[in-house]
mmCIF file of C-alpha atoms in Angstrom:
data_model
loop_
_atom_site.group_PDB
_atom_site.id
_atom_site.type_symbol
_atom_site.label_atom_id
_atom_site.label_comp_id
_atom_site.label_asym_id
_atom_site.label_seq_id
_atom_site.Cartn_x
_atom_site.Cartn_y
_atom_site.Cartn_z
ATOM 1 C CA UNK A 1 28.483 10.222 -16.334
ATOM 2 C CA UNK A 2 29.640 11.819 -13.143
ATOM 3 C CA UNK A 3 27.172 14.668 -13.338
ATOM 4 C CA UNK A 4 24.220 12.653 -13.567
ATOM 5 C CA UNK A 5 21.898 11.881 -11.007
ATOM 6 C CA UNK A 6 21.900 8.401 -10.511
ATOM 7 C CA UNK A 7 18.685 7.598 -8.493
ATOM 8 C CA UNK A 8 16.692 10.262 -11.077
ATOM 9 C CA UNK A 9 14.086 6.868 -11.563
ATOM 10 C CA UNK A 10 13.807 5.950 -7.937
ATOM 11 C CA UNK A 11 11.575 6.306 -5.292
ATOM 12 C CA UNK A 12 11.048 10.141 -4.239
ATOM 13 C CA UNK A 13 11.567 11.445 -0.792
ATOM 14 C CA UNK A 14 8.109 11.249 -0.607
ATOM 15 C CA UNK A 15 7.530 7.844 -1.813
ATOM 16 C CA UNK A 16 9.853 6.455 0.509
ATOM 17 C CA UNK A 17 8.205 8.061 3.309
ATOM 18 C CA UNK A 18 5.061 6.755 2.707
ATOM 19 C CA UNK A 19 6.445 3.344 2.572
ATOM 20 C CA UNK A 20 8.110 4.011 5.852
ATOM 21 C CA UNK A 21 5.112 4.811 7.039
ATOM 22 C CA UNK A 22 3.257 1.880 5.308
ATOM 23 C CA UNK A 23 5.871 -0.439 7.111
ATOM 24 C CA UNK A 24 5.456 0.982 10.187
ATOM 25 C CA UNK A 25 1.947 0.754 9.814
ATOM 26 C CA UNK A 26 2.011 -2.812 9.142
ATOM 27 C CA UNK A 27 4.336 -3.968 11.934
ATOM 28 C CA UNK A 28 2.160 -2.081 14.356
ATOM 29 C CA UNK A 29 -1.021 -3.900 13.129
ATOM 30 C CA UNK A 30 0.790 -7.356 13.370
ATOM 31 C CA UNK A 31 2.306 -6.640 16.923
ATOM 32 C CA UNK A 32 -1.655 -5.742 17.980
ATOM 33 C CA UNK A 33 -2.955 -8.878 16.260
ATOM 34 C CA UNK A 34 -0.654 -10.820 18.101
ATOM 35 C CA UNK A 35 -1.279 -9.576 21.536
ATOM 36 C CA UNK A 36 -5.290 -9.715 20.779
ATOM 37 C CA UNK A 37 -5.401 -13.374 19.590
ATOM 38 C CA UNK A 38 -1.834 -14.620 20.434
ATOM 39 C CA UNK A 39 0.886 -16.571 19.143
ATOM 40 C CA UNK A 40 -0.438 -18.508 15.981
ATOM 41 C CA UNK A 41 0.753 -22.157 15.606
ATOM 42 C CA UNK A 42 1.617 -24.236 12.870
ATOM 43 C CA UNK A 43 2.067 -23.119 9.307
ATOM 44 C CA UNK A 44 0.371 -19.947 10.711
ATOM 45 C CA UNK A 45 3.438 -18.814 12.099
ATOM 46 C CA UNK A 46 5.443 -18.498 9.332
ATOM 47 C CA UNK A 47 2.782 -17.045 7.576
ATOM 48 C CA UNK A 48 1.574 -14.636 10.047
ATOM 49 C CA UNK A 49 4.940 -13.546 12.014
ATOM 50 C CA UNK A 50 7.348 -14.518 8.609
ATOM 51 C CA UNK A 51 6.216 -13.178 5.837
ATOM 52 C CA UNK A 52 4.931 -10.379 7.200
ATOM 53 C CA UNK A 53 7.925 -9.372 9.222
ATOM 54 C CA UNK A 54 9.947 -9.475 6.392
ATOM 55 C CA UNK A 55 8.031 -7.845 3.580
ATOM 56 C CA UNK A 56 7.132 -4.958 6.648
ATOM 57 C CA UNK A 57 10.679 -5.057 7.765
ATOM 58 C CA UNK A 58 12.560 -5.184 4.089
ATOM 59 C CA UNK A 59 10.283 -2.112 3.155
ATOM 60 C CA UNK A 60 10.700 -0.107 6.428
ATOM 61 C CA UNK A 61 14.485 -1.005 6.321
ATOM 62 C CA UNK A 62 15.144 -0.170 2.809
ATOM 63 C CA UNK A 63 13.612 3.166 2.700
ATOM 64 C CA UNK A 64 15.482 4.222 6.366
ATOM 65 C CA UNK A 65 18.390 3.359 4.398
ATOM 66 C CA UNK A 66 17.966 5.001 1.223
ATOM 67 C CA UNK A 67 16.554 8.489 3.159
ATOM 68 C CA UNK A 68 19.903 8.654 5.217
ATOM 69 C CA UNK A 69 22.014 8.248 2.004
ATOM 70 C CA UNK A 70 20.007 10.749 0.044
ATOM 71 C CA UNK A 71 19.305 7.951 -2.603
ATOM 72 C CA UNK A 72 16.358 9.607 -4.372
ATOM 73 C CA UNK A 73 15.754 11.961 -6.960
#
């Protein structure tokens, strides 16, 4: 079992640096949406500045970690 790869169905190299990219991408366009039209209130905020953050920031911080620890095929 020790000679196995153990990422071999994983994200490629690639793959996670598109989604890097992706998430990068994403964060940008929300930071420029905000400072066009401003700070949203309400419900608004959670789903602007929330959900957003953290699907652009899980993705962007999970494939930063799994390129520094080589965790791809």
């Amino acid at each position: 079992m020790t000679g196995k790869n153990l990422y071999r169905y994983g994200p490629s190299r690639g793959e996670l640096w598109f989604w890097l990219w992706v998430s990068v991408g994403g964060l940008a366009l929300m930071a420029v949406a905000l400072l066009v039209r401003g700070m949203p209130s309400g419900p608004a905020l959670v789903e602007v500045v929330g959900l957003a953050g953290l699907v652009f920031g899980y993705l962007g911080l999970r494939s930063v970690k799994r390129l520094i620890r080589r965790e791809h095929p």
